[in-house]
CSV table of C-alpha atoms in Angstrom, one decimal:
chain,number,residue,atom,x,y,z
A,1,UNK,CA,275.8,-148.2,-237.3
A,2,UNK,CA,272.1,-148.3,-236.5
A,3,UNK,CA,269.2,-145.8,-236.4
A,4,UNK,CA,269.5,-145.7,-232.6
A,5,UNK,CA,273.1,-144.6,-232.8
A,6,UNK,CA,272.7,-142.1,-235.6
A,7,UNK,CA,269.2,-140.8,-234.8
A,8,UNK,CA,268.2,-141.0,-238.4
A,9,UNK,CA,267.0,-143.9,-240.6
A,10,UNK,CA,269.8,-146.0,-241.9
A,11,UNK,CA,268.1,-147.4,-244.9
A,12,UNK,CA,270.0,-148.2,-248.1
A,13,UNK,CA,271.1,-144.9,-249.7
A,14,UNK,CA,273.0,-143.2,-246.9
A,15,UNK,CA,276.7,-142.5,-247.3
A,16,UNK,CA,279.1,-141.2,-244.6
A,17,UNK,CA,281.3,-138.5,-246.0
A,18,UNK,CA,283.3,-137.5,-242.9
A,19,UNK,CA,283.6,-137.5,-239.2
A,20,UNK,CA,284.0,-134.5,-236.8
A,21,UNK,CA,285.2,-135.3,-233.4
A,22,UNK,CA,286.3,-133.4,-230.3
A,23,UNK,CA,287.5,-134.4,-226.9
A,24,UNK,CA,289.4,-133.0,-224.0
A,25,UNK,CA,292.7,-134.6,-222.9
A,26,UNK,CA,293.7,-134.5,-219.3
A,27,UNK,CA,297.3,-135.5,-218.7
A,28,UNK,CA,300.6,-134.3,-217.4
A,29,UNK,CA,303.0,-133.0,-220.0
A,30,UNK,CA,305.7,-135.6,-219.3
A,31,UNK,CA,303.3,-138.5,-219.7
A,32,UNK,CA,302.9,-140.6,-222.8
A,33,UNK,CA,299.4,-140.7,-224.1
A,34,UNK,CA,298.0,-141.7,-227.5
A,35,UNK,CA,294.4,-141.4,-228.5
A,36,UNK,CA,292.9,-143.1,-231.6
A,37,UNK,CA,289.4,-142.4,-232.9
A,38,UNK,CA,288.4,-145.2,-235.3
A,39,UNK,CA,285.5,-147.0,-237.0
A,40,UNK,CA,285.6,-150.6,-238.0
A,41,UNK,CA,284.8,-151.7,-241.5
A,42,UNK,CA,282.0,-154.4,-241.4
A,43,UNK,CA,283.9,-156.5,-243.9
A,44,UNK,CA,287.5,-156.2,-242.6
A,45,UNK,CA,289.8,-153.7,-241.0
A,46,UNK,CA,288.9,-150.1,-240.4
A,47,UNK,CA,287.0,-147.4,-242.3
A,48,UNK,CA,289.3,-144.8,-240.7
A,49,UNK,CA,291.7,-144.5,-237.8
A,50,UNK,CA,292.9,-141.1,-236.6
A,51,UNK,CA,295.6,-141.0,-234.0
A,52,UNK,CA,296.9,-138.1,-231.9
A,53,UNK,CA,300.0,-138.6,-229.9
A,54,UNK,CA,299.9,-136.4,-226.9
A,55,UNK,CA,303.1,-137.7,-225.4
A,56,UNK,CA,305.2,-134.8,-224.1
A,57,UNK,CA,302.4,-132.3,-224.9
A,58,UNK,CA,300.0,-130.3,-222.9
A,59,UNK,CA,296.6,-131.8,-222.5
A,60,UNK,CA,293.8,-129.7,-224.0
A,61,UNK,CA,290.7,-129.8,-226.1
A,62,UNK,CA,291.0,-131.0,-229.7
A,63,UNK,CA,288.6,-130.8,-232.6
A,64,UNK,CA,289.2,-132.4,-235.9
A,65,UNK,CA,287.4,-133.2,-239.1
A,66,UNK,CA,288.2,-136.4,-240.9
A,67,UNK,CA,287.0,-136.3,-244.5
A,68,UNK,CA,286.1,-139.7,-245.9
A,69,UNK,CA,285.2,-140.9,-249.4
A,70,UNK,CA,281.5,-141.5,-249.6
A,71,UNK,CA,281.1,-144.8,-247.7
A,72,UNK,CA,277.8,-146.7,-247.6
A,73,UNK,CA,276.5,-146.8,-244.1
A,74,UNK,CA,276.1,-150.5,-244.4
A,75,UNK,CA,279.9,-150.9,-244.4
A,76,UNK,CA,280.5,-148.8,-241.3
A,77,UNK,CA,281.0,-150.9,-238.2
A,78,UNK,CA,281.6,-150.2,-234.6
A,79,UNK,CA,283.2,-146.9,-233.6
A,80,UNK,CA,285.5,-146.4,-230.7
A,81,UNK,CA,288.1,-144.2,-229.0
A,82,UNK,CA,291.2,-146.2,-228.0
A,83,UNK,CA,293.8,-144.8,-225.6
A,84,UNK,CA,297.2,-146.0,-224.6
A,85,UNK,CA,299.4,-144.4,-221.9
A,86,UNK,CA,298.6,-142.2,-219.0
A,87,UNK,CA,295.8,-139.7,-219.3
A,88,UNK,CA,292.1,-139.5,-219.8
A,89,UNK,CA,289.7,-138.5,-222.6
A,90,UNK,CA,286.8,-136.4,-221.4
A,91,UNK,CA,283.7,-134.8,-223.0
A,92,UNK,CA,284.1,-136.7,-226.3
A,93,UNK,CA,281.7,-136.0,-229.2
A,94,UNK,CA,281.8,-137.7,-232.6
A,95,UNK,CA,279.6,-136.4,-235.4
A,96,UNK,CA,279.1,-138.2,-238.7
A,97,UNK,CA,278.6,-136.2,-241.9
A,98,UNK,CA,276.4,-137.9,-244.4
A,99,UNK,CA,274.5,-137.6,-247.7
A,100,UNK,CA,271.2,-139.3,-248.4
A,101,UNK,CA,270.5,-140.8,-251.9
A,102,UNK,CA,266.9,-141.7,-251.5
A,103,UNK,CA,266.6,-143.3,-254.9
A,104,UNK,CA,269.5,-145.6,-254.7
A,105,UNK,CA,267.0,-148.1,-253.7
A,106,UNK,CA,264.0,-147.1,-255.8
A,107,UNK,CA,261.6,-148.8,-253.4
A,108,UNK,CA,262.4,-146.1,-250.8
A,109,UNK,CA,260.1,-143.7,-252.6
A,110,UNK,CA,257.4,-144.2,-255.1
A,111,UNK,CA,258.6,-141.1,-257.0
A,112,UNK,CA,262.0,-142.7,-257.7
A,113,UNK,CA,262.6,-144.0,-261.2
A,114,UNK,CA,262.4,-147.8,-261.2
A,115,UNK,CA,259.9,-148.0,-258.4
A,116,UNK,CA,257.9,-151.1,-258.5
A,117,UNK,CA,254.5,-150.9,-256.8
A,118,UNK,CA,254.3,-153.5,-254.0
A,119,UNK,CA,251.8,-156.2,-254.7
A,120,UNK,CA,250.4,-157.7,-251.5
A,121,UNK,CA,250.9,-161.5,-251.2
A,122,UNK,CA,247.7,-163.3,-251.7
A,123,UNK,CA,247.3,-166.3,-249.4
A,124,UNK,CA,246.8,-169.7,-251.0
A,125,UNK,CA,243.2,-170.7,-250.2
A,126,UNK,CA,242.0,-174.4,-250.8
A,127,UNK,CA,238.7,-174.2,-252.6
A,128,UNK,CA,236.3,-177.0,-251.6
A,129,UNK,CA,235.2,-178.9,-254.6
A,130,UNK,CA,232.0,-180.7,-253.8
A,131,UNK,CA,232.2,-182.8,-256.9
A,132,UNK,CA,235.4,-184.5,-255.6
A,133,UNK,CA,233.8,-185.2,-252.2
A,134,UNK,CA,233.1,-189.0,-251.8
A,135,UNK,CA,230.3,-188.3,-249.3
A,136,UNK,CA,228.6,-186.1,-251.8
A,137,UNK,CA,229.0,-188.7,-254.5
A,138,UNK,CA,227.4,-191.3,-252.2
A,139,UNK,CA,224.6,-189.0,-251.3
A,140,UNK,CA,223.8,-188.1,-254.9
A,141,UNK,CA,224.2,-191.6,-256.3
A,142,UNK,CA,221.3,-192.7,-258.4
A,143,UNK,CA,218.8,-195.1,-256.7
A,144,UNK,CA,216.2,-197.7,-257.7
A,145,UNK,CA,212.9,-195.8,-258.0
A,146,UNK,CA,210.6,-198.7,-257.2
A,147,UNK,CA,212.6,-199.7,-254.2
A,148,UNK,CA,212.6,-196.1,-253.1
A,149,UNK,CA,208.8,-195.8,-253.5
A,150,UNK,CA,208.3,-199.1,-251.6
A,151,UNK,CA,210.4,-197.9,-248.8
A,152,UNK,CA,208.6,-194.6,-248.8
A,153,UNK,CA,205.2,-196.4,-248.5
A,154,UNK,CA,206.5,-198.5,-245.7
A,155,UNK,CA,207.8,-195.5,-243.9
A,156,UNK,CA,204.5,-193.8,-244.2
A,157,UNK,CA,202.6,-196.8,-242.8
A,158,UNK,CA,205.0,-197.1,-239.9
A,159,UNK,CA,204.8,-193.4,-239.2
A,160,UNK,CA,200.9,-193.6,-239.2
A,161,UNK,CA,201.0,-196.5,-236.9
A,162,UNK,CA,203.4,-194.8,-234.5
A,163,UNK,CA,201.2,-191.7,-234.4
A,164,UNK,CA,198.2,-193.8,-233.7
A,165,UNK,CA,200.0,-195.5,-230.8
A,166,UNK,CA,201.0,-192.1,-229.5
A,167,UNK,CA,197.4,-190.8,-229.5
A,168,UNK,CA,196.2,-193.8,-227.6
A,169,UNK,CA,198.9,-193.4,-225.1
A,170,UNK,CA,198.1,-189.7,-224.6
A,171,UNK,CA,194.4,-190.6,-224.1
A,172,UNK,CA,195.2,-193.2,-221.5
A,173,UNK,CA,197.6,-190.9,-219.7
A,174,UNK,CA,195.0,-188.0,-219.8
A,175,UNK,CA,192.3,-190.3,-218.2
A,176,UNK,CA,194.6,-191.4,-215.4
A,177,UNK,CA,195.6,-187.8,-214.8
A,178,UNK,CA,191.9,-186.7,-214.5
A,179,UNK,CA,191.3,-189.5,-212.0
A,180,UNK,CA,194.2,-188.4,-210.0
A,181,UNK,CA,193.0,-184.8,-210.1
A,182,UNK,CA,189.5,-185.7,-208.9
A,183,UNK,CA,190.9,-187.9,-206.2
A,184,UNK,CA,193.2,-185.1,-205.0
A,185,UNK,CA,190.3,-182.6,-204.9
A,186,UNK,CA,188.2,-185.0,-202.8
A,187,UNK,CA,191.1,-185.6,-200.5
A,188,UNK,CA,191.7,-181.9,-200.0
A,189,UNK,CA,188.0,-181.2,-199.3
A,190,UNK,CA,188.0,-184.0,-196.7
A,191,UNK,CA,191.1,-182.5,-195.1
A,192,UNK,CA,189.5,-179.0,-194.9
A,193,UNK,CA,186.3,-180.4,-193.4
A,194,UNK,CA,188.3,-182.2,-190.7
A,195,UNK,CA,190.3,-179.0,-190.0
A,196,UNK,CA,187.1,-177.0,-189.6
A,197,UNK,CA,185.6,-179.5,-187.3
A,198,UNK,CA,188.6,-179.3,-185.2
A,199,UNK,CA,188.4,-175.5,-184.8
A,200,UNK,CA,187.0,-174.5,-181.4
A,201,UNK,CA,184.2,-171.9,-181.9
A,202,UNK,CA,182.5,-172.4,-178.6
A,203,UNK,CA,184.1,-169.2,-177.2
A,204,UNK,CA,182.1,-167.2,-179.6
A,205,UNK,CA,178.8,-168.8,-178.5
A,206,UNK,CA,179.4,-168.4,-174.8
A,207,UNK,CA,180.3,-164.6,-175.0
A,208,UNK,CA,177.7,-162.4,-173.3
A,209,UNK,CA,176.8,-158.8,-174.1
A,210,UNK,CA,176.8,-156.6,-171.0
A,211,UNK,CA,173.2,-155.5,-170.3
A,212,UNK,CA,171.9,-158.0,-172.8
A,213,UNK,CA,170.6,-155.4,-175.3
A,214,UNK,CA,172.2,-152.8,-177.5
A,215,UNK,CA,169.8,-150.0,-177.7
A,216,UNK,CA,169.7,-147.2,-180.3
A,217,UNK,CA,171.6,-144.3,-178.9
A,218,UNK,CA,171.6,-142.0,-182.0
A,219,UNK,CA,168.6,-139.6,-182.3
A,220,UNK,CA,167.8,-137.6,-185.4
A,221,UNK,CA,167.1,-134.0,-184.7
A,222,UNK,CA,164.0,-132.6,-186.4
A,223,UNK,CA,162.9,-136.2,-187.1
A,224,UNK,CA,163.2,-136.0,-190.9
A,225,UNK,CA,166.0,-136.2,-193.4
A,226,UNK,CA,165.5,-133.8,-196.2
A,227,UNK,CA,167.0,-134.4,-199.6
A,228,UNK,CA,169.6,-132.0,-200.8
A,229,UNK,CA,167.9,-130.6,-203.8
A,230,UNK,CA,170.9,-128.6,-205.0
A,231,UNK,CA,173.0,-131.7,-205.1
A,232,UNK,CA,170.3,-133.7,-206.7
A,233,UNK,CA,169.9,-131.0,-209.3
A,234,UNK,CA,173.6,-130.9,-209.9
A,235,UNK,CA,173.9,-134.6,-210.2
A,236,UNK,CA,171.0,-134.8,-212.5
A,237,UNK,CA,173.2,-133.1,-215.2
A,238,UNK,CA,175.0,-135.6,-217.5
A,239,UNK,CA,178.1,-133.5,-217.7
A,240,UNK,CA,178.9,-133.6,-214.0
A,241,UNK,CA,177.8,-137.2,-213.7
A,242,UNK,CA,180.1,-138.1,-216.6
A,243,UNK,CA,183.0,-136.2,-215.0
A,244,UNK,CA,182.6,-138.0,-211.7
A,245,UNK,CA,182.5,-141.3,-213.5
A,246,UNK,CA,185.7,-140.5,-215.4
A,247,UNK,CA,187.4,-139.4,-212.3
A,248,UNK,CA,187.0,-142.9,-210.8
A,249,UNK,CA,189.3,-144.2,-213.5
A,250,UNK,CA,191.9,-141.5,-213.5
B,1,UNK,CA,325.9,-82.2,-313.7
B,2,UNK,CA,324.0,-79.8,-311.7
B,3,UNK,CA,321.0,-82.1,-311.9
B,4,UNK,CA,323.2,-85.0,-310.9
B,5,UNK,CA,324.5,-82.9,-308.0
B,6,UNK,CA,321.0,-82.0,-307.1
B,7,UNK,CA,319.9,-85.7,-307.1
B,8,UNK,CA,323.1,-86.6,-305.2
B,9,UNK,CA,322.3,-83.9,-302.6
B,10,UNK,CA,318.8,-85.3,-302.3
B,11,UNK,CA,320.0,-88.8,-301.7
B,12,UNK,CA,322.7,-87.5,-299.3
B,13,UNK,CA,320.0,-85.7,-297.3
B,14,UNK,CA,317.8,-88.7,-297.3
B,15,UNK,CA,320.7,-90.9,-296.1
B,16,UNK,CA,321.5,-88.4,-293.4
B,17,UNK,CA,317.9,-88.4,-292.2
B,18,UNK,CA,318.0,-92.2,-292.0
B,19,UNK,CA,321.1,-92.1,-289.9
B,20,UNK,CA,319.8,-89.4,-287.4
B,21,UNK,CA,318.2,-90.8,-284.1
B,22,UNK,CA,314.4,-90.8,-283.9
B,23,UNK,CA,312.2,-89.6,-280.8
B,24,UNK,CA,311.7,-92.5,-278.3
B,25,UNK,CA,308.0,-93.6,-277.3
B,26,UNK,CA,307.5,-94.9,-273.7
B,27,UNK,CA,304.5,-96.7,-272.1
B,28,UNK,CA,303.9,-98.2,-268.6
B,29,UNK,CA,302.4,-101.7,-268.7
B,30,UNK,CA,300.6,-102.7,-265.5
B,31,UNK,CA,300.9,-106.0,-263.8
B,32,UNK,CA,298.0,-106.9,-261.4
B,33,UNK,CA,297.7,-109.7,-258.9
B,34,UNK,CA,296.2,-110.5,-255.6
B,35,UNK,CA,297.2,-112.5,-252.6
B,36,UNK,CA,294.7,-114.8,-251.0
B,37,UNK,CA,295.5,-115.0,-247.3
B,38,UNK,CA,296.3,-118.4,-246.0
B,39,UNK,CA,295.1,-117.3,-242.7
B,40,UNK,CA,291.5,-116.5,-241.9
B,41,UNK,CA,289.7,-115.3,-238.8
B,42,UNK,CA,286.1,-116.1,-237.8
B,43,UNK,CA,284.0,-115.3,-234.8
B,44,UNK,CA,282.7,-118.6,-233.3
B,45,UNK,CA,281.1,-117.1,-230.2
B,46,UNK,CA,280.3,-113.4,-229.7
B,47,UNK,CA,281.1,-112.0,-226.3
B,48,UNK,CA,278.6,-110.6,-223.7
B,49,UNK,CA,279.4,-108.4,-220.7
B,50,UNK,CA,277.7,-109.3,-217.5
B,51,UNK,CA,277.2,-106.7,-214.8
B,52,UNK,CA,277.6,-108.4,-211.4
B,53,UNK,CA,277.8,-105.0,-209.6
B,54,UNK,CA,277.3,-101.3,-210.5
B,55,UNK,CA,281.0,-100.7,-211.3
B,56,UNK,CA,282.0,-103.9,-213.2
B,57,UNK,CA,281.4,-105.3,-216.6
B,58,UNK,CA,282.9,-108.8,-217.2
B,59,UNK,CA,282.7,-111.6,-219.6
B,60,UNK,CA,282.9,-114.2,-216.8
B,61,UNK,CA,280.1,-116.7,-217.2
B,62,UNK,CA,279.7,-116.7,-213.4
B,63,UNK,CA,278.6,-113.1,-213.7
B,64,UNK,CA,276.1,-113.8,-216.6
B,65,UNK,CA,278.8,-112.9,-219.1
B,66,UNK,CA,280.0,-114.8,-222.1
B,67,UNK,CA,283.6,-115.1,-223.3
B,68,UNK,CA,284.1,-114.5,-227.0
B,69,UNK,CA,285.8,-117.3,-229.0
B,70,UNK,CA,287.8,-116.6,-232.2
B,71,UNK,CA,288.8,-119.2,-234.7
B,72,UNK,CA,291.9,-118.8,-236.7
B,73,UNK,CA,292.5,-121.1,-239.7
B,74,UNK,CA,295.8,-121.3,-241.4
B,75,UNK,CA,296.7,-123.6,-244.3
B,76,UNK,CA,300.4,-122.7,-244.2
B,77,UNK,CA,302.7,-123.6,-241.3
B,78,UNK,CA,305.2,-121.1,-240.0
B,79,UNK,CA,303.8,-118.3,-242.2
B,80,UNK,CA,301.7,-116.2,-239.8
B,81,UNK,CA,301.4,-115.0,-236.2
B,82,UNK,CA,298.0,-114.7,-234.7
B,83,UNK,CA,297.8,-111.6,-232.6
B,84,UNK,CA,294.8,-111.3,-230.3
B,85,UNK,CA,294.1,-108.3,-228.1
B,86,UNK,CA,291.6,-107.9,-225.3
B,87,UNK,CA,289.7,-104.5,-225.2
B,88,UNK,CA,291.2,-101.5,-223.5
B,89,UNK,CA,288.5,-99.0,-224.3
B,90,UNK,CA,284.8,-99.0,-225.2
B,91,UNK,CA,283.9,-98.7,-228.8
B,92,UNK,CA,280.6,-97.2,-227.7
B,93,UNK,CA,279.2,-96.2,-224.3
B,94,UNK,CA,277.5,-93.4,-222.5
B,95,UNK,CA,279.6,-90.4,-221.6
B,96,UNK,CA,282.2,-91.5,-219.0
B,97,UNK,CA,283.9,-88.9,-216.9
B,98,UNK,CA,286.0,-91.2,-214.9
B,99,UNK,CA,288.7,-93.7,-215.7
B,100,UNK,CA,288.2,-97.4,-216.4
B,101,UNK,CA,290.6,-100.1,-215.4
B,102,UNK,CA,290.8,-102.8,-218.0
B,103,UNK,CA,292.0,-106.4,-217.5
B,104,UNK,CA,291.8,-109.4,-219.7
B,105,UNK,CA,293.4,-112.5,-221.0
B,106,UNK,CA,293.7,-114.6,-224.2
B,107,UNK,CA,294.0,-118.4,-224.2
B,108,UNK,CA,294.0,-121.3,-226.6
B,109,UNK,CA,291.0,-123.4,-225.8
B,110,UNK,CA,290.9,-125.9,-228.7
B,111,UNK,CA,293.1,-126.9,-231.6
B,112,UNK,CA,292.8,-129.2,-234.5
B,113,UNK,CA,296.0,-131.1,-233.7
B,114,UNK,CA,297.8,-132.2,-230.6
B,115,UNK,CA,300.9,-130.6,-232.1
B,116,UNK,CA,299.3,-127.2,-231.4
B,117,UNK,CA,299.0,-127.9,-227.7
B,118,UNK,CA,302.1,-125.9,-227.1
B,119,UNK,CA,300.8,-122.7,-228.6
B,120,UNK,CA,299.9,-121.1,-225.3
B,121,UNK,CA,303.3,-121.8,-223.8
B,122,UNK,CA,305.0,-120.4,-226.9
B,123,UNK,CA,303.0,-117.2,-227.0
B,124,UNK,CA,304.2,-113.8,-226.0
B,125,UNK,CA,302.4,-110.8,-224.6
B,126,UNK,CA,302.8,-107.1,-225.3
B,127,UNK,CA,300.3,-105.1,-223.3
B,128,UNK,CA,296.8,-106.3,-224.0
B,129,UNK,CA,298.0,-108.3,-227.1
B,130,UNK,CA,299.1,-111.9,-227.1
B,131,UNK,CA,301.0,-113.2,-230.1
B,132,UNK,CA,300.9,-116.9,-231.2
B,133,UNK,CA,303.3,-118.2,-233.9
B,134,UNK,CA,301.2,-120.5,-236.0
B,135,UNK,CA,303.7,-123.2,-236.6
B,136,UNK,CA,301.2,-125.9,-237.6
B,137,UNK,CA,298.7,-125.7,-240.4
B,138,UNK,CA,295.2,-126.1,-238.9
B,139,UNK,CA,292.7,-124.4,-236.8
B,140,UNK,CA,293.1,-122.8,-233.4
B,141,UNK,CA,290.3,-121.5,-231.2
B,142,UNK,CA,291.1,-118.6,-228.9
B,143,UNK,CA,289.0,-117.5,-225.9
B,144,UNK,CA,289.2,-113.9,-224.6
B,145,UNK,CA,288.4,-112.7,-221.2
B,146,UNK,CA,287.7,-109.0,-220.5
B,147,UNK,CA,286.8,-107.0,-217.5
B,148,UNK,CA,286.2,-103.2,-217.0
B,149,UNK,CA,286.0,-101.6,-213.6
B,150,UNK,CA,284.9,-98.0,-213.4
B,151,UNK,CA,285.9,-95.2,-211.1
B,152,UNK,CA,289.7,-95.3,-211.0
B,153,UNK,CA,289.8,-97.5,-208.0
B,154,UNK,CA,286.9,-95.7,-206.3
B,155,UNK,CA,284.3,-98.2,-207.7
B,156,UNK,CA,282.0,-95.7,-209.2
B,157,UNK,CA,278.8,-96.9,-210.8
B,158,UNK,CA,278.8,-97.1,-214.6
B,159,UNK,CA,276.2,-94.8,-216.1
B,160,UNK,CA,273.2,-96.7,-217.5
B,161,UNK,CA,273.2,-97.5,-221.2
B,162,UNK,CA,274.7,-99.7,-223.8
B,163,UNK,CA,278.4,-100.6,-223.8
B,164,UNK,CA,280.4,-102.1,-226.7
B,165,UNK,CA,284.1,-103.1,-226.8
B,166,UNK,CA,286.1,-104.9,-229.4
B,167,UNK,CA,288.6,-107.7,-229.4
B,168,UNK,CA,291.1,-107.3,-232.1
B,169,UNK,CA,292.3,-110.5,-233.8
B,170,UNK,CA,294.9,-110.4,-236.6
B,171,UNK,CA,296.9,-112.7,-238.8
B,172,UNK,CA,300.3,-111.1,-239.2
B,173,UNK,CA,302.7,-112.5,-241.8
B,174,UNK,CA,305.9,-113.6,-240.2
């Protein structure tokens, strides 16, 4: 008996108090037909068995209520309708009557007497103890101070020497790099010169202007260009001048 | 002596008065009691008339009607007859000038025991009433059909309004 079958939660605390069933029997009067509605006990045998012998009777619809002593739902096993003889059972419905004792298991509701608040399980975490780590012991082991100082001085000397070597090497590399740069520049200039020499500019020298002379064809009417005094006056004001200057940058 | 005679007379009178019959006092003492019927009737489904045409009212589901279902419970076998009658008149209706033709039927549709499956076959009819001897303790469901046709065969239209009819179900001691 599960939640899917009953349509209600089947937690501890539910008792079945009865079964109501109905079904329709289709048969001929003269035929033997026996119908048993039953529910197995999970432990052994049956919780109930209700048998109707329809032998020699008219088939029709039957509805019965089977009262049961309060039976914990955990004990109720598979239910079935068993038939023997000639006939059929149609439109069968089986309803279980129940009561719900929520506090039978106090853990069902925190308001039930005896409810024990659930304490979450705390996972066991291994705490790293650096004091028990051999590597840490080795690293923190006490050392000979003089030996340490001597090693330190040697290290310093070695480091200075290495730095000095590096500087020298850098200088040497810089000198060779400069030489290469100069050489490259000279080479490029030489290449450009060669390219220019190869360019044929003779066609420009041999071109001839028709007529040989370009004469002035524009004549100035009146023969004199007079300054625009209005404009001059206007431009002489700082404000307009400044505005024009600013407009160049907008 | 005279005194003695007088005393004797007094005693004699007293003795006579004791021997004479007294006046009788009478009283009625009531005995009360009640009988709880071992047969009860309940309506499981009320009926509804459908109106498939102007001149017919019917409980047939095909005509949007609903057949009433009556449940009879008896705790004592062979003590009662269930008598169910389909309606033969309206309990309330608009004024009807013409005659109404009533038809109906009563049937057992469900029982609480296969032993009751013979109830329908064992029943008898008298007019609109059908009588079922309740030979088994238990519950029996009866379904009633009812149809009213107006117009005395001329199929006249029922006047518009509300119509009510009653099914009568009784437990009658055998």
